[in-house]
Coordinates of C-alpha atoms in Angstrom, one line a residue:
M1 CA -36.8 30.1 -5.3
T2 CA -37.8 26.5 -6.0
E3 CA -36.6 23.3 -4.6
Q4 CA -35.7 20.4 -6.8
N5 CA -36.4 16.8 -6.0
L6 CA -33.2 15.0 -6.9
N7 CA -34.9 11.6 -6.9
L8 CA -37.0 12.4 -9.9
P9 CA -35.9 11.6 -13.4
D10 CA -35.4 14.6 -15.7
A11 CA -38.1 15.6 -18.1
D12 CA -36.2 14.2 -21.1
S13 CA -36.4 10.7 -19.7
Y14 CA -40.2 10.8 -19.0
D15 CA -42.0 7.8 -20.3
P16 CA -45.7 8.5 -20.7
A17 CA -46.4 4.8 -20.9
A18 CA -44.7 4.0 -17.6
S19 CA -47.1 2.1 -15.3
S20 CA -46.8 -0.6 -12.7
L21 CA -50.0 -2.1 -14.3
A22 CA -48.3 -2.9 -17.7
G23 CA -48.8 -6.6 -18.5
Q24 CA -51.3 -7.0 -15.7
V25 CA -54.4 -5.6 -17.4
D26 CA -56.2 -6.1 -20.7
P27 CA -54.3 -4.3 -23.5
A28 CA -57.4 -2.4 -24.5
V29 CA -57.9 -1.1 -20.9
M30 CA -54.3 -0.1 -20.8
A31 CA -54.5 1.8 -24.1
E32 CA -57.6 3.7 -22.8
L33 CA -55.8 4.4 -19.5
L34 CA -52.7 5.7 -21.3
S35 CA -54.9 7.9 -23.6
I36 CA -56.7 9.5 -20.6
R37 CA -53.3 9.9 -18.8
S38 CA -52.0 11.7 -21.9
S39 CA -54.7 14.3 -21.4
I40 CA -53.8 14.6 -17.7
D41 CA -50.2 15.1 -18.7
N42 CA -51.1 17.9 -21.0
I43 CA -53.2 19.6 -18.3
D44 CA -50.4 19.2 -15.8
A45 CA -48.0 20.9 -18.3
T46 CA -50.5 23.7 -18.8
L47 CA -50.9 24.2 -15.1
V48 CA -47.1 24.5 -14.6
F49 CA -46.9 27.2 -17.3
L50 CA -50.0 29.0 -15.9
L51 CA -48.4 29.0 -12.5
A52 CA -45.2 30.3 -13.9
E53 CA -47.1 33.2 -15.5
R54 CA -49.0 33.9 -12.3
F55 CA -45.8 34.1 -10.3
K56 CA -44.2 36.4 -12.9
A57 CA -47.2 38.8 -12.3
T58 CA -47.1 38.4 -8.5
Q59 CA -43.3 39.1 -8.6
K60 CA -44.1 42.5 -10.2
V61 CA -46.6 43.1 -7.4
G62 CA -43.9 42.3 -4.9
F63 CA -41.5 44.8 -6.5
L64 CA -44.2 47.5 -6.5
K65 CA -45.0 46.7 -2.8
A66 CA -41.4 46.8 -1.8
A67 CA -40.7 50.1 -3.6
H68 CA -43.7 51.7 -1.8
K69 CA -43.1 49.9 1.6
L70 CA -46.4 48.1 1.4
P71 CA -47.1 45.0 3.4
A72 CA -46.4 41.6 1.7
G73 CA -49.9 40.3 2.5
D74 CA -53.3 41.9 1.8
P75 CA -55.8 40.0 3.9
G76 CA -58.8 41.8 2.4
R77 CA -57.8 40.7 -1.2
E78 CA -56.9 37.2 0.0
T79 CA -60.3 36.7 1.6
A80 CA -62.0 38.0 -1.5
Q81 CA -59.9 35.7 -3.8
I82 CA -60.6 32.7 -1.7
A83 CA -64.4 33.3 -1.7
R84 CA -64.2 33.9 -5.5
L85 CA -62.2 30.7 -6.1
R86 CA -64.5 28.7 -3.9
R87 CA -67.5 29.9 -5.9
L88 CA -65.7 29.1 -9.2
A89 CA -64.8 25.7 -7.9
A90 CA -68.4 24.9 -7.0
E91 CA -69.5 26.1 -10.5
A92 CA -66.9 23.8 -12.0
H93 CA -67.9 20.8 -9.8
L94 CA -64.6 20.9 -8.0
D95 CA -64.4 20.6 -4.2
P96 CA -64.3 24.2 -2.9
A97 CA -62.3 23.1 0.1
F98 CA -59.6 21.7 -2.2
A99 CA -59.6 24.9 -4.2
E100 CA -59.2 26.9 -1.0
K101 CA -56.3 24.8 0.2
F102 CA -54.7 25.2 -3.2
L103 CA -55.1 29.0 -3.3
N104 CA -53.9 29.3 0.3
F105 CA -50.7 27.4 -0.6
I106 CA -50.2 29.8 -3.6
I107 CA -50.9 32.8 -1.4
G108 CA -48.4 31.6 1.2
E109 CA -45.7 31.2 -1.5
V110 CA -46.5 34.7 -2.9
I111 CA -46.2 36.3 0.5
R112 CA -43.0 34.5 1.1
H113 CA -41.6 35.8 -2.2
H114 CA -42.9 39.3 -1.5
E115 CA -41.1 39.3 1.9
A116 CA -37.9 38.2 0.2
I117 CA -38.2 40.9 -2.4
A118 CA -38.8 43.5 0.4
E119 CA -35.8 42.3 2.3
D120 CA -33.6 42.5 -0.8
H121 CA -35.1 46.0 -1.6
Q122 CA -34.4 47.2 2.0
A123 CA -30.8 45.8 1.9
A124 CA -30.1 47.5 -1.4
A125 CA -31.5 50.8 0.0
R126 CA -29.3 50.5 3.1
N127 CA -26.2 49.8 1.0
A128 CA -27.0 52.7 -1.3
D129 CA -27.5 55.0 1.7
G130 CA -24.4 53.8 3.4
G131 CA -26.5 52.5 6.3
T132 CA -28.7 55.5 7.0
A133 CA -31.8 53.7 6.0
V134 CA -31.4 51.1 8.8
Q135 CA -33.8 52.7 11.2
A136 CA -36.4 53.3 8.5
A137 CA -36.1 49.7 7.3
G138 CA -36.5 48.4 10.9
S139 CA -39.8 50.2 11.2
A140 CA -40.9 48.9 7.8
D141 CA -40.0 45.4 9.0
A142 CA -42.2 45.8 12.0
T143 CA -45.1 47.1 9.8
V144 CA -44.7 44.1 7.4
A145 CA -44.6 41.7 10.3
A146 CA -47.7 43.2 11.9
D147 CA -49.6 43.1 8.6
A148 CA -48.6 39.6 7.4

């Protein structure tokens, strides 16, 4: 489901004081920079765990959609969510265009996951039926493709 970057060190070898600026700036400035970066690191870790929880929930949605042969995407909801997130971003003094790009990326990943879940569900149904569900699955594929 996720790709790993093999060029990155593992989490156990992370050095929060790593910086190409070390020894080039005043030690007090470096200490303040590292303190602020520590907060950023904590926020980044929180974001990762929040995204993991979000994807657990969207996976449940994907299973529900697959079981009921619903399309992977829901353009009406997506449009409403983007508008909502843009409004929240503006209220939080975050660039709404950035927030929209971020949500569009997440939506794209969710739809990709839902399509994979639907394909797995259809394959399992074909195997369970001994192949009699092939025609029905083909028409469901066409519906998903038209709605995505």
